[in-house]
Each structure stands twice: as C-alpha cells, then as structure tokens.
Coordinates of C-alpha atoms in Angstrom, one line a residue:
Chain A
M1 CA 0.0 0.0 0.0
A2 CA 2.5 2.6 -1.1
D3 CA -0.1 5.4 -1.3
T4 CA -1.0 5.1 2.3
S5 CA 2.5 4.6 3.8
P6 CA 3.2 6.7 6.9
A7 CA 5.8 8.8 5.1
Q8 CA 3.1 10.2 2.9
N9 CA 0.7 10.9 5.6
E10 CA 1.4 14.6 5.6
A11 CA -1.1 17.2 6.5
G12 CA -4.6 16.0 5.7
A13 CA -4.0 12.5 4.5
P14 CA -6.5 10.1 6.0
V15 CA -5.0 8.2 8.9
I16 CA -8.1 6.4 10.2
V17 CA -10.4 5.0 7.6
A18 CA -13.6 3.1 8.1
R19 CA -15.6 1.8 5.2
G20 CA -19.0 0.1 5.6
V21 CA -18.1 -1.0 9.1
R22 CA -20.8 -3.1 10.8
K23 CA -21.0 -4.8 14.2
H24 CA -24.0 -7.0 14.7
Y25 CA -24.7 -8.9 17.9
G26 CA -27.5 -11.3 16.8
T27 CA -30.3 -9.0 15.8
I28 CA -28.8 -5.9 17.5
H29 CA -26.9 -3.7 15.1
A30 CA -24.6 -1.8 17.4
V31 CA -22.7 -0.3 14.4
D32 CA -24.6 -0.4 11.2
G33 CA -22.6 0.7 8.2
V34 CA -20.1 3.4 9.2
D35 CA -18.0 5.3 6.8
L36 CA -15.5 7.7 8.4
E37 CA -12.2 9.3 7.5
V38 CA -10.0 11.1 10.1
R39 CA -7.1 13.1 8.6
S40 CA -3.6 13.4 9.9
G41 CA -3.2 16.0 12.6
E42 CA -7.0 16.4 13.1
L43 CA -8.8 16.6 16.4
F44 CA -12.0 14.7 15.5
G45 CA -15.0 14.5 17.7
L46 CA -17.4 11.6 17.8
I47 CA -20.7 12.4 19.5
G48 CA -23.9 10.5 20.1
H49 CA -26.3 9.2 22.7
N50 CA -25.3 6.4 25.0
G51 CA -25.7 3.2 22.9
A52 CA -25.2 5.1 19.6
G53 CA -22.3 2.8 18.8
K54 CA -19.3 5.1 19.6
S55 CA -17.5 2.9 22.0
T56 CA -18.2 -0.2 19.8
L57 CA -16.7 1.7 16.9
F58 CA -13.7 2.6 19.0
K59 CA -13.1 -0.9 20.0
M60 CA -13.3 -2.1 16.4
M61 CA -10.8 0.6 15.3
L62 CA -8.5 -0.6 18.1
G63 CA -8.9 -4.2 17.0
L64 CA -10.4 -5.2 20.4
I65 CA -13.4 -6.7 18.7
P66 CA -13.7 -7.8 15.1
Q67 CA -16.2 -6.1 12.8
T68 CA -19.0 -8.1 11.3
A69 CA -18.4 -6.5 8.0
G70 CA -16.5 -3.6 6.5
E71 CA -12.9 -2.4 6.4
I72 CA -10.9 -0.4 8.9
R73 CA -7.4 0.9 8.2
I74 CA -5.2 2.7 10.7
D75 CA -2.2 4.4 9.1
G76 CA -2.7 2.2 6.1
A77 CA -2.7 -1.1 7.9
P78 CA -5.9 -3.2 8.0
V79 CA -7.5 -3.8 11.5
P80 CA -7.6 -6.5 12.6
G81 CA -4.4 -7.5 10.8
S82 CA -1.1 -9.2 11.1
D83 CA 0.6 -5.9 11.6
F84 CA -1.2 -5.2 14.8
R85 CA 1.8 -4.7 17.0
T86 CA 3.2 -2.0 14.8
V87 CA -0.2 -0.3 14.7
R88 CA -0.8 -0.5 18.4
R89 CA 2.6 1.0 19.2
K90 CA 1.5 4.1 17.2
V91 CA -1.8 4.3 19.0
G92 CA -2.8 5.5 22.5
Y93 CA -6.1 4.6 24.0
L94 CA -8.0 6.0 26.9
P95 CA -11.0 3.8 27.6
E96 CA -14.3 5.2 28.9
N97 CA -14.1 5.0 32.7
V98 CA -10.6 3.8 32.7
V99 CA -9.8 1.1 35.2
L100 CA -6.2 0.8 36.4
Y101 CA -4.6 -1.4 39.1
D102 CA -5.4 -0.2 42.6
N103 CA -2.3 -1.9 44.1
L104 CA 0.2 -0.1 41.9
T105 CA 1.5 3.4 42.3
G106 CA 1.2 6.0 39.5
T107 CA 4.8 5.4 38.5
E108 CA 4.4 1.6 38.6
T109 CA 1.3 1.8 36.5
L110 CA 3.1 3.7 33.8
D111 CA 6.2 1.4 34.0
F112 CA 3.9 -1.6 33.5
F113 CA 2.2 -0.2 30.5
A114 CA 5.4 1.2 29.1
R115 CA 6.9 -2.3 29.2
L116 CA 3.9 -3.7 27.3
K117 CA 4.2 -1.0 24.7
G118 CA 7.9 -1.6 24.4
V119 CA 8.7 2.0 25.4
S120 CA 11.6 3.1 27.7
P121 CA 10.2 4.1 31.1
A122 CA 12.7 7.0 31.2
G123 CA 10.1 9.6 30.2
N124 CA 7.4 8.4 32.7
A125 CA 8.2 11.0 35.4
A126 CA 7.9 13.8 32.8
L127 CA 4.6 12.3 31.6
L128 CA 3.2 12.2 35.1
E129 CA 4.2 15.9 35.5
R130 CA 2.5 16.8 32.3
V131 CA -0.8 15.4 33.5
G132 CA -0.4 17.0 36.9
L133 CA 0.3 13.9 38.9
K134 CA 3.9 14.5 39.9
H135 CA 2.9 14.9 43.6
A136 CA 1.0 11.5 43.6
A137 CA 3.6 9.5 41.6
R138 CA 4.4 7.3 44.5
R139 CA 0.9 6.9 45.9
R140 CA -1.1 3.9 45.1
V141 CA -4.0 4.2 42.6
R142 CA -6.3 3.0 45.4
E143 CA -5.9 6.4 47.0
Y144 CA -6.5 8.4 43.8
S145 CA -9.7 10.4 43.1
K146 CA -11.7 9.8 40.0
G147 CA -10.1 12.7 38.3
M148 CA -6.6 11.5 39.2
R149 CA -7.3 8.1 37.8
Q150 CA -8.5 9.7 34.6
R151 CA -5.3 11.7 34.3
L152 CA -3.2 8.7 35.0
G153 CA -5.2 6.9 32.3
F154 CA -4.4 9.8 29.9
A155 CA -0.7 9.6 30.8
Q156 CA -0.9 5.9 29.9
A157 CA -2.4 6.8 26.5
L158 CA 0.5 9.2 25.9
L159 CA 3.2 6.5 26.4
G160 CA 5.6 6.2 23.6
K161 CA 4.5 9.4 21.9
P162 CA 1.6 7.8 19.9
R163 CA 0.8 9.3 16.5
I164 CA -2.9 8.5 16.9
L165 CA -5.0 8.9 20.1
F166 CA -8.4 7.4 20.8
L167 CA -9.9 9.1 23.8
D168 CA -13.3 7.8 25.0
E169 CA -15.0 10.4 27.3
P170 CA -11.6 11.7 28.4
T171 CA -12.9 14.5 30.7
T172 CA -15.2 12.4 32.8
G173 CA -14.6 13.2 36.5
L174 CA -12.3 16.1 35.8
D175 CA -12.9 19.5 37.3
P176 CA -13.2 22.6 35.1
E177 CA -9.6 23.5 35.6
A178 CA -8.4 20.0 34.8
I179 CA -10.5 20.0 31.7
R180 CA -8.8 23.2 30.5
G181 CA -5.4 21.7 31.3
F182 CA -6.5 18.6 29.4
Y183 CA -7.4 20.5 26.2
A184 CA -4.2 22.5 26.5
I185 CA -2.3 19.2 26.2
L186 CA -4.5 18.2 23.2
R187 CA -3.7 21.5 21.5
Q188 CA 0.0 20.9 22.1
L189 CA -0.3 17.3 20.7
K190 CA -2.2 18.7 17.7
S191 CA 0.7 21.1 17.0
E192 CA 3.0 18.0 17.0
G193 CA 0.8 16.5 14.4
V194 CA -0.9 13.8 16.5
T195 CA -4.3 12.6 15.1
M196 CA -7.0 12.4 17.8
V197 CA -10.4 11.0 18.0
I198 CA -12.4 12.0 21.0
T199 CA -15.9 11.2 22.3
S200 CA -17.8 13.3 24.7
H201 CA -21.3 13.8 25.9
I202 CA -20.5 17.4 27.0
L203 CA -21.2 19.0 23.7
A204 CA -20.5 22.5 24.8
E205 CA -17.1 21.4 25.8
I206 CA -16.0 19.9 22.5
Q207 CA -17.8 22.2 20.0
E208 CA -15.2 25.0 20.2
R209 CA -12.3 22.5 20.3
V210 CA -12.7 19.9 17.6
D211 CA -11.7 20.4 13.9
R212 CA -14.5 18.2 12.7
L213 CA -17.0 15.8 14.2
A214 CA -19.3 13.0 13.4
I215 CA -22.7 12.6 14.9
M216 CA -23.7 9.0 15.5
A217 CA -27.1 7.7 16.1
A218 CA -28.6 4.2 15.9
G219 CA -25.2 2.7 14.8
K220 CA -24.8 5.1 11.9
V221 CA -23.0 8.3 11.2
Q222 CA -25.7 10.8 10.6
A223 CA -23.5 13.7 9.6
T224 CA -19.8 14.7 9.4
G225 CA -18.2 18.0 9.2
T226 CA -17.1 21.1 11.1
V227 CA -19.5 22.4 13.7
Q228 CA -20.3 25.4 11.4
A229 CA -20.9 23.2 8.4
L230 CA -23.2 21.0 10.4
R231 CA -25.1 24.1 11.6
E232 CA -25.6 25.2 8.0
Q233 CA -26.5 21.7 6.8
M234 CA -29.1 21.5 9.6
D235 CA -30.3 25.0 8.7
L236 CA -31.3 25.8 12.3
P237 CA -32.5 29.3 12.9
L238 CA -30.3 31.9 14.5
W239 CA -31.2 34.3 17.4
F240 CA -30.6 38.0 17.4
D241 CA -30.4 39.7 20.7
V242 CA -31.1 43.4 20.2
R243 CA -30.6 45.9 23.1
V244 CA -32.6 49.1 22.8
A245 CA -33.4 52.1 25.0
A246 CA -36.9 52.0 26.6
E247 CA -38.2 55.0 24.5
D248 CA -37.3 53.3 21.2
F249 CA -38.7 49.9 22.2
E250 CA -41.9 50.1 20.2
S251 CA -40.5 51.6 17.0
V252 CA -37.7 49.0 16.8
R253 CA -40.3 46.3 17.5
N254 CA -42.4 47.6 14.6
V255 CA -39.5 47.6 12.2
L256 CA -38.7 44.0 13.2
A257 CA -42.3 42.9 12.7
G258 CA -42.0 43.9 9.0
L259 CA -38.9 41.7 8.5
P260 CA -38.8 38.0 7.5
V261 CA -38.2 36.8 11.1
G262 CA -39.7 34.1 13.3
A263 CA -40.5 34.5 16.9
V264 CA -40.0 37.9 18.6
E265 CA -39.7 38.0 22.3
A266 CA -39.2 41.1 24.3
R267 CA -38.0 41.5 27.9
D268 CA -36.4 44.3 29.9
G269 CA -34.7 46.3 27.3
H270 CA -33.9 43.3 25.1
I271 CA -35.6 42.0 22.0
A272 CA -34.9 38.4 21.0
V273 CA -35.6 37.6 17.4
Q274 CA -35.4 34.3 15.7
C275 CA -34.6 34.2 12.0
A276 CA -33.5 31.8 9.3
R277 CA -29.8 31.8 8.3
E278 CA -30.5 33.2 4.8
A279 CA -32.4 36.2 6.3
K280 CA -29.5 37.1 8.6
M281 CA -28.0 39.9 6.4
T282 CA -31.4 41.4 5.6
V283 CA -32.1 41.7 9.3
I284 CA -28.7 43.2 10.1
A285 CA -29.1 45.7 7.2
A286 CA -32.6 46.8 8.5
L287 CA -31.3 47.2 12.0
A288 CA -28.4 49.3 10.8
T289 CA -30.8 51.9 9.3
L290 CA -32.2 52.5 12.8
D291 CA -29.1 54.5 13.6
G292 CA -28.7 55.1 17.3
K293 CA -31.7 53.2 18.4
V294 CA -30.0 49.8 18.5
R295 CA -27.5 50.0 21.4
D296 CA -26.1 46.5 21.0
L297 CA -26.5 43.5 18.8
T298 CA -25.5 39.8 19.4
V299 CA -26.0 37.0 17.0
R300 CA -26.3 33.6 18.6
E301 CA -25.5 30.6 16.5
P302 CA -27.4 27.4 17.3
S303 CA -25.3 25.4 19.8
L304 CA -23.8 22.0 18.9
E305 CA -26.5 20.6 21.2
D306 CA -29.2 22.0 18.9
V307 CA -27.4 20.6 15.9
F308 CA -26.9 17.3 17.6
F309 CA -30.6 16.9 18.5
G310 CA -31.5 18.0 15.0
F311 CA -29.5 15.1 13.5
S312 CA -30.0 12.4 16.1
D313 CA -33.7 12.6 16.8
Chain B
M1 CA 4.9 -14.8 20.1
E2 CA 6.9 -12.2 22.0
F3 CA 8.2 -13.6 25.2
S4 CA 8.9 -10.1 26.7
Q5 CA 5.2 -9.5 26.7
I6 CA 4.5 -12.8 28.5
A7 CA 7.2 -11.9 31.0
T8 CA 5.8 -8.5 31.7
I9 CA 2.4 -9.9 32.5
A10 CA 3.8 -12.8 34.4
G11 CA 6.1 -10.5 36.4
K12 CA 3.2 -8.3 37.4
E13 CA 1.1 -11.2 38.5
F14 CA 4.0 -12.7 40.5
W15 CA 5.0 -9.4 42.2
D16 CA 1.4 -8.7 43.0
R17 CA 1.3 -11.9 45.0
I18 CA 4.6 -11.2 46.7
R19 CA 3.5 -7.7 47.6
N20 CA 0.2 -8.6 49.1
R21 CA 1.9 -11.3 51.1
W22 CA -0.1 -14.1 49.4
V23 CA 3.1 -16.1 48.8
L24 CA 4.3 -15.6 52.3
A25 CA 1.0 -16.6 53.8
V26 CA 0.7 -19.8 51.7
A27 CA 4.3 -20.7 52.4
L28 CA 3.8 -20.3 56.1
V29 CA 0.7 -22.5 56.0
F30 CA 2.7 -25.2 54.2
T31 CA 5.6 -25.0 56.6
A32 CA 3.4 -25.1 59.7
F33 CA 1.5 -28.1 58.4
A34 CA 4.5 -30.0 57.2
L35 CA 6.4 -29.4 60.5
S36 CA 3.5 -30.5 62.6
I37 CA 2.9 -33.6 60.6
A38 CA 6.6 -34.5 60.6
Y39 CA 6.9 -34.1 64.4
F40 CA 3.5 -34.9 65.8
G41 CA 2.2 -37.3 63.1
A42 CA 2.8 -40.3 65.3
A43 CA 1.4 -38.8 68.4
Q44 CA -1.5 -41.2 68.4
Q45 CA 1.0 -44.0 68.8
G46 CA 2.3 -42.3 71.9
A47 CA 5.4 -40.8 70.5
V48 CA 6.4 -37.4 69.1
G49 CA 9.4 -36.6 66.9
F50 CA 10.3 -37.4 63.4
R51 CA 9.5 -41.0 62.5
S52 CA 10.0 -42.0 58.9
I53 CA 9.9 -40.2 55.6
E54 CA 7.3 -42.6 54.2
V55 CA 4.8 -42.0 57.0
T56 CA 5.5 -38.3 56.9
I57 CA 5.0 -38.1 53.1
A58 CA 1.9 -40.2 53.3
S59 CA 0.4 -37.8 55.8
L60 CA 1.5 -34.8 53.9
V61 CA 0.0 -36.2 50.7
S62 CA -3.4 -36.6 52.2
L63 CA -3.2 -33.0 53.4
V64 CA -1.8 -31.5 50.2
I65 CA -4.4 -33.2 48.1
Y66 CA -7.1 -31.1 49.7
L67 CA -5.2 -27.9 50.2
I68 CA -3.2 -27.3 47.0
P69 CA -6.1 -27.8 44.6
L70 CA -8.2 -25.4 46.7
I71 CA -5.4 -22.8 46.8
A72 CA -4.7 -23.1 43.1
L73 CA -8.4 -22.7 42.2
V74 CA -8.8 -19.7 44.4
L75 CA -5.6 -18.2 43.0
G76 CA -6.6 -18.6 39.4
F77 CA -10.4 -18.4 39.0
D78 CA -10.5 -14.6 38.4
A79 CA -7.4 -14.3 36.3
I80 CA -9.3 -13.3 33.2
V81 CA -12.8 -12.8 34.3
G82 CA -11.7 -10.5 37.1
E83 CA -10.0 -8.2 34.6
R84 CA -13.0 -8.3 32.3
E85 CA -15.4 -7.6 35.2
R86 CA -13.4 -4.7 36.6
G87 CA -13.0 -3.3 33.1
S88 CA -9.3 -3.4 32.8
L89 CA -9.2 -6.0 30.1
D90 CA -9.8 -3.7 27.2
L91 CA -6.9 -1.5 28.1
L92 CA -4.6 -4.5 28.4
L93 CA -5.8 -5.9 25.1
S94 CA -5.2 -2.5 23.4
M95 CA -1.5 -2.9 24.0
P96 CA 0.8 -4.6 21.5
I97 CA 0.0 -8.0 23.0
T98 CA -1.8 -11.1 21.7
R99 CA -4.5 -12.8 23.8
L100 CA -2.4 -15.9 24.0
E101 CA 0.5 -13.9 25.4
L102 CA -1.7 -12.3 28.0
L103 CA -3.2 -15.7 29.0
L104 CA 0.2 -17.4 29.2
G105 CA 1.6 -14.4 31.2
K106 CA -1.2 -14.6 33.6
Y107 CA -0.8 -18.4 34.0
L108 CA 3.0 -18.3 34.4
G109 CA 3.0 -15.5 36.9
L110 CA 0.4 -17.2 39.1
A111 CA 2.1 -20.6 38.7
G112 CA 5.4 -18.9 39.7
A113 CA 3.8 -17.5 42.8
L114 CA 2.2 -20.9 43.7
T115 CA 5.4 -22.8 43.0
F116 CA 7.5 -20.3 45.0
S117 CA 5.3 -20.7 48.1
T118 CA 5.1 -24.5 47.7
V119 CA 8.9 -24.9 47.3
A120 CA 9.6 -22.3 50.1
G121 CA 7.1 -23.8 52.5
F122 CA 8.0 -27.4 52.1
G123 CA 11.6 -26.7 51.3
L124 CA 12.1 -25.0 54.6
V125 CA 10.8 -28.2 56.3
G126 CA 13.1 -30.2 54.1
V127 CA 16.1 -28.2 55.3
V128 CA 15.0 -28.7 58.9
L129 CA 14.6 -32.5 58.4
A130 CA 17.7 -32.9 56.2
S131 CA 20.0 -34.0 59.0
Q132 CA 17.7 -36.9 59.7
L133 CA 17.2 -38.1 56.2
D134 CA 19.4 -40.3 54.0
L135 CA 19.8 -39.6 50.3
N136 CA 17.0 -41.9 49.3
A137 CA 14.6 -40.2 51.7
L138 CA 15.6 -36.8 50.5
F139 CA 15.0 -37.9 47.0
H140 CA 11.4 -39.0 48.0
Y141 CA 10.8 -35.7 49.8
F142 CA 12.0 -33.8 46.7
G143 CA 9.7 -35.9 44.6
F144 CA 6.8 -35.0 46.9
M145 CA 7.6 -31.3 46.6
F146 CA 8.0 -31.5 42.8
S147 CA 4.7 -33.4 42.4
S148 CA 3.0 -30.9 44.7
V149 CA 4.1 -28.2 42.3
L150 CA 2.7 -30.1 39.4
L151 CA -0.6 -30.7 41.2
G152 CA -0.8 -26.9 41.9
C153 CA 0.0 -26.1 38.3
A154 CA -2.6 -28.6 37.0
F155 CA -5.4 -27.1 39.1
L156 CA -4.2 -23.6 38.3
S157 CA -4.6 -24.5 34.7
L158 CA -8.2 -25.6 35.3
A159 CA -8.8 -22.4 37.3
V160 CA -7.5 -20.2 34.4
M161 CA -9.7 -22.2 32.0
L162 CA -12.7 -21.5 34.2
S163 CA -11.8 -17.8 34.3
V164 CA -12.0 -17.7 30.6
L165 CA -15.2 -19.7 30.2
A166 CA -17.2 -18.0 33.0
S167 CA -19.1 -14.9 32.1
D168 CA -18.7 -13.3 35.5
R169 CA -16.7 -13.7 38.7
T170 CA -19.5 -15.2 40.7
R171 CA -20.0 -18.0 38.2
A172 CA -16.2 -18.5 38.0
S173 CA -16.0 -18.9 41.8
G174 CA -18.9 -21.3 41.8
L175 CA -17.3 -23.4 39.0
A176 CA -14.0 -23.4 40.9
I177 CA -15.6 -24.8 44.0
A178 CA -17.5 -27.4 42.0
T179 CA -14.3 -28.4 40.3
W180 CA -12.6 -28.9 43.7
F181 CA -15.5 -31.0 45.0
F182 CA -15.6 -33.1 41.9
F183 CA -11.9 -33.9 41.7
V184 CA -11.0 -34.0 45.4
L185 CA -14.1 -35.5 46.9
I186 CA -16.5 -37.1 44.4
F187 CA -14.3 -38.6 41.7
D188 CA -12.8 -41.4 43.8
L189 CA -16.3 -42.3 45.1
L190 CA -17.6 -42.5 41.6
V191 CA -14.8 -44.8 40.5
L192 CA -15.3 -47.0 43.6
G193 CA -19.0 -46.9 43.1
V194 CA -18.7 -48.3 39.6
L195 CA -16.4 -51.0 40.9
V196 CA -18.8 -52.0 43.6
V197 CA -22.0 -51.7 41.6
T198 CA -20.7 -53.9 38.8
A199 CA -19.0 -56.2 41.4
G200 CA -15.8 -55.7 39.5
Q201 CA -17.3 -57.4 36.4
W202 CA -17.3 -54.3 34.3
G203 CA -14.1 -52.4 33.4
G204 CA -12.2 -54.0 36.4
E205 CA -9.0 -54.1 34.4
A206 CA -9.3 -50.6 33.0
L207 CA -10.7 -48.9 36.1
P208 CA -7.3 -48.0 37.6
Y209 CA -6.5 -46.1 34.5
A210 CA -9.6 -43.9 35.2
L211 CA -7.6 -42.5 38.1
L212 CA -5.4 -40.7 35.4
L213 CA -8.5 -38.6 34.6
N214 CA -8.0 -36.9 37.9
P215 CA -4.8 -34.9 38.6
A216 CA -5.3 -35.3 42.4
D217 CA -5.3 -39.0 42.0
V218 CA -2.2 -38.8 39.7
F219 CA -0.5 -36.9 42.5
R220 CA -1.5 -39.5 45.1
I221 CA -0.2 -42.4 42.9
L222 CA 3.0 -40.5 42.3
N223 CA 3.7 -40.2 46.0
I224 CA 2.3 -43.5 47.4
F225 CA 2.4 -46.2 44.8
S226 CA 5.9 -45.5 43.7
M227 CA 7.2 -46.4 47.2
D228 CA 7.6 -50.1 47.9
D229 CA 7.2 -49.8 51.6
V230 CA 3.9 -48.1 51.5
R231 CA 2.7 -50.4 48.8
T232 CA 3.2 -53.4 51.0
L233 CA 1.9 -51.5 53.9
Y234 CA -1.4 -50.8 52.2
G235 CA -1.4 -54.1 50.3
L236 CA -2.3 -52.4 47.1
S237 CA 0.3 -54.0 44.9
T238 CA -2.2 -56.5 43.7
V239 CA -4.8 -54.0 42.6
F240 CA -2.6 -51.6 40.9
P241 CA -1.2 -52.2 37.4
P242 CA 2.6 -51.8 37.5
A243 CA 2.4 -49.6 34.4
L244 CA 0.9 -46.8 36.5
A245 CA 3.8 -46.9 38.9
Q246 CA 6.1 -45.3 36.4
P247 CA 6.9 -41.8 37.6
W248 CA 7.7 -40.5 34.1
L249 CA 4.3 -41.7 32.7
L250 CA 2.5 -40.1 35.6
G251 CA 4.6 -37.0 35.1
L252 CA 3.5 -36.9 31.4
V253 CA -0.1 -37.2 32.5
M254 CA 0.3 -34.3 34.9
A255 CA 1.9 -32.3 32.0
A256 CA -1.2 -33.1 30.0
W257 CA -3.4 -31.9 32.8
I258 CA -1.4 -28.6 32.8
A259 CA -1.4 -28.1 29.0
G260 CA -4.9 -29.4 28.2
P261 CA -7.0 -26.9 30.2
L262 CA -4.7 -24.1 29.1
A263 CA -5.1 -25.0 25.5
I264 CA -8.9 -24.9 25.9
A265 CA -8.6 -21.6 27.6
A266 CA -6.4 -20.2 24.8
W267 CA -8.9 -21.5 22.2
R268 CA -11.9 -19.9 23.9
F269 CA -10.1 -16.7 24.8
R270 CA -9.3 -16.0 21.1
R271 CA -12.8 -14.6 20.8

C-alpha cells in the first residue's frame, strides 16, 4: 500500500479510515454501516447518545473486537491484521471509565504499560508531571480520586508518543480547571501532528475544540463536518439579541415585525428575534438603518446541542 | 509470540502476590502443616518426633491433596474474568500483546507464585529435616515437593480455563468450588461406586486407569504407589497395574493436565 504509507501521511492525508463497518450482535446492530475518515493531525469528535455505537466503533478501530463487515485501516494497515503490534505502538487509547490497578502506584502503572508498549520508562516521570500527577507519583492508585485516575489513564495513553489517540469520554470526572489543562495538552499534541479521535457527551465542551466531528445515532454516522458546516447543513434558525433604549422599544419592534423573522420575544430592554440563516444579512441591514436606536446586537448561532438533536432525533 | 510481553504480564502477577503477602501466607501454612505432621504425626502411637519419611509423606499427601487444589483454584479463578469484570481487560488488550501472550503471562505469573510458596514452605521443612534423612529419603521428599508443584499447576490451569469460560466472577468462583468438589471429593467415590455396583465385572482391568482422569489421583499415585514400603503397607500392589507406577508416565499425565485446560482456555479466549 504505497499510497498510504506513513511517510506520505502529511497534512490532511486520511490516517483512520472506516468503510462500511458493521457490528451485529445477533439482531442488535450496534454499528450499522459506518464510513469515516480522520485526517492526519486532526482533532476529530465523535458524539452520540449512549448506545449510539461510539464505544463499539472505537473498540473495532483498536482491534479489540472484530467487525462483522467492512474495512478499517489505521495508518494504512488493516485492522484486525497481522501488523497489529506496529499499529498499536502508534496508537494511544484512553477507555471510557478507565480502570487501572489499585495496588500499583502511579509510577508503577506507567512502568507496567510502558513495558507492554515496548517503550523506555525513562520519560514516565515527565509524563506524570505533564498530566499534573507528579505529587502523587508514589501513591497507590487506590488512593487516587476519580479525576486523578482519569489523568493517569491519559498519561498511559500518551506513552511512547503515539501518532494516533483514541480518547473515550476523556474528561469524565475532571474539574473545570483540569478540563482546561487537558485540552491545552491536546492542542500541544495537535501542533505536534498527532491525530486524535475524542468522544464526549458534554457537547458545549467539544464544540469549540474539535476540527471536525461526526454525529452518530442508531449505529450510523448521521452527519460529518465542522461544527459550522453541520449548523448550516441542519439549517437551524439563529437568534438576534437586540438591546434598545426604553423609549425606542416600540419603534424597533415595529420595524422588526415587518422583516422576514420568526418568533419575537421582548424582555427588559432586550428584544430576541429568531430568523433563518438566509435572512441574517437582511435583518442586520434593516437594524443598521435605525441608527442610534440599537445599542447593541448579538447574533447567537445554534449550539452543537441544537445541531446534535437535529441530527440524532 | 513475544516472550517479553509474556514476561511483563507474568512479572506483574507474580510481584502482586509477593507484595500482598499471598506467597508468604501460603508458604507459612505449608511450613506449619509439614512441620506439625513430621513431628507430631505419630502422636497417636504415643510418640512425638520425626519417625520415617514414608509416613510423613503419606500424611502430607493426604493434606496437600485437599489444600493445594483449593489454593490453586482460588488463586486462578478470576485471572481473566476479574480483569473483564473490573473493566481493565480492554486497556490491556489494546496494548501490542496477543490474547495468547496475555493468557500465558497470567498463568505463568500465578504458577510462579504458587510454585514459589510451595517450594519455600515445604523446602524449609526439608532443610530442617535434612540431617535426619538419608539420600533416598531426601529424593522422595524432593519428589513429593515436585509433584505438589505439578498438582498446583494442574489445578491452576483448570482455574484459568474456568476464568476464561465463565461470564462473571460469581460464576467462575462457583465453578472453581464445583471443580474442587468433583476432583477431590467425588471422583474417587464415583470410581469406587462403579467398581462396587458392577461387582468388579465391568471395566475392572481398565478402572485403575480412570484415576489418570483426575490430577489429584495422579498426585496420590506418584507419591504413594511408587514407594515399595507403602505399597506393601497398604497391600495395594495386587490391585494396581505396575504400568501406573512409572513416575515418568505419571509426570506426562500431569503435564497433559497442565497443557490441556490451558489449550482450551487459549482457544476460547481467542474470541
């Protein structure tokens, strides 16, 4: 497969490819025909309800369970395939609700997994520091909080500088500060060219952070693209939030009533207006002619949550 | 197959058992039992102190035959199902390791811990007794230790097989206990029952070979029937076919009892 060799996987070449992937358990179709391409250096989000098939898809991509049908390639190599050791040394995985060994310390945990990965344990101390666990390196995992276990699991995924990361609900149990720290590390990894696939059920958290995402429902990918592209594809209405002085309230309201807008809601000095995306510029132009009366204007895009429910329901 | 992966898993299992003092506890139990049997085994006859190696080994065998299978089954029943139920199996399997390597690593690590405690426990007693034993007796005692290790490894293999077959820990523990009951308590009764019910008419010749179907019996034969004194003592030489008194044959059967369940486990664990 010369065309998919790692050397040619420069910016944008597909690193993770799934074609027609299915996983059936009897009559249950956990994954039901997924086509997906994640490009080199991309931070790719995978969202969906519980049971949408995300974790099953992850496990198939990692070769933990065989697919019923379809083809998966990681960095050009088929999964499952005879080249699995090479593939797995390039891949880091943080499972959902990671479970580590209570009787080992943080350092011992990383040493154990480093040996399995065939990586020198020399960098483990730095890795623990990177995820903020330096102070707890010699404590047993038994004494770790949920968030600390999650961070140790993340450190484990980073062993051996993997080129590809699969992170299943990585921020579960992390406090807001730790979540920021976590995404700071992801940005750093991204700048180093690491390809990442991340699932999360906290949509607000990932909508500003992923390059592209796929929405899964009922074992299928319902839509793929940037958050903005999905918004446009879904064609959800926008909201204008117009702030006006009390004496101009009625006149502005009358102007708005003559425009192609949907719901108009008024409350203490604000007028909220819903409008279709294609009417956006018309509304802005009309409001601009009311010089002075409009004190402030905010355009609210539909959230990823709105988009998500649009695609998955 | 990459042996370093097997060694990593085995090393973790072994050190886990050293660190949580499992090895120490089991070794102490063996030492305590062996010492008391060696010194007080003849107390019923009104005497204390070391008597003869044959009597000591015969008593130790009847103890070990209950204890070691139980310890091995308890040690191994959650090897795989435990990881699966806790949720750590996926992460392990996402490493560059095959399922066979993981299984062998688990088995070898646990077998190492069990062997270490058996050899340490009984070995210590052997050292204490050494001054009172001649070379032949030492050889017998060593044979007893070695066969105890084999017995443990055979039941550990069964336990690891159960831990692959069972869907959860509760079921695995139930199966482990049932396995112990079957091989240690019921099996001999069944064989005897067949013998009695058929008044020795059916399968009388072949029946002794049925004992090979039980690793606990193989262990017993290894330690009792190979010794002439005990054979005459119990008057069993007439019943038992001499072919079964070959230690190497019995050793091979034990090896099969170790390899067989492991092979089934490996086959089932592939998917």
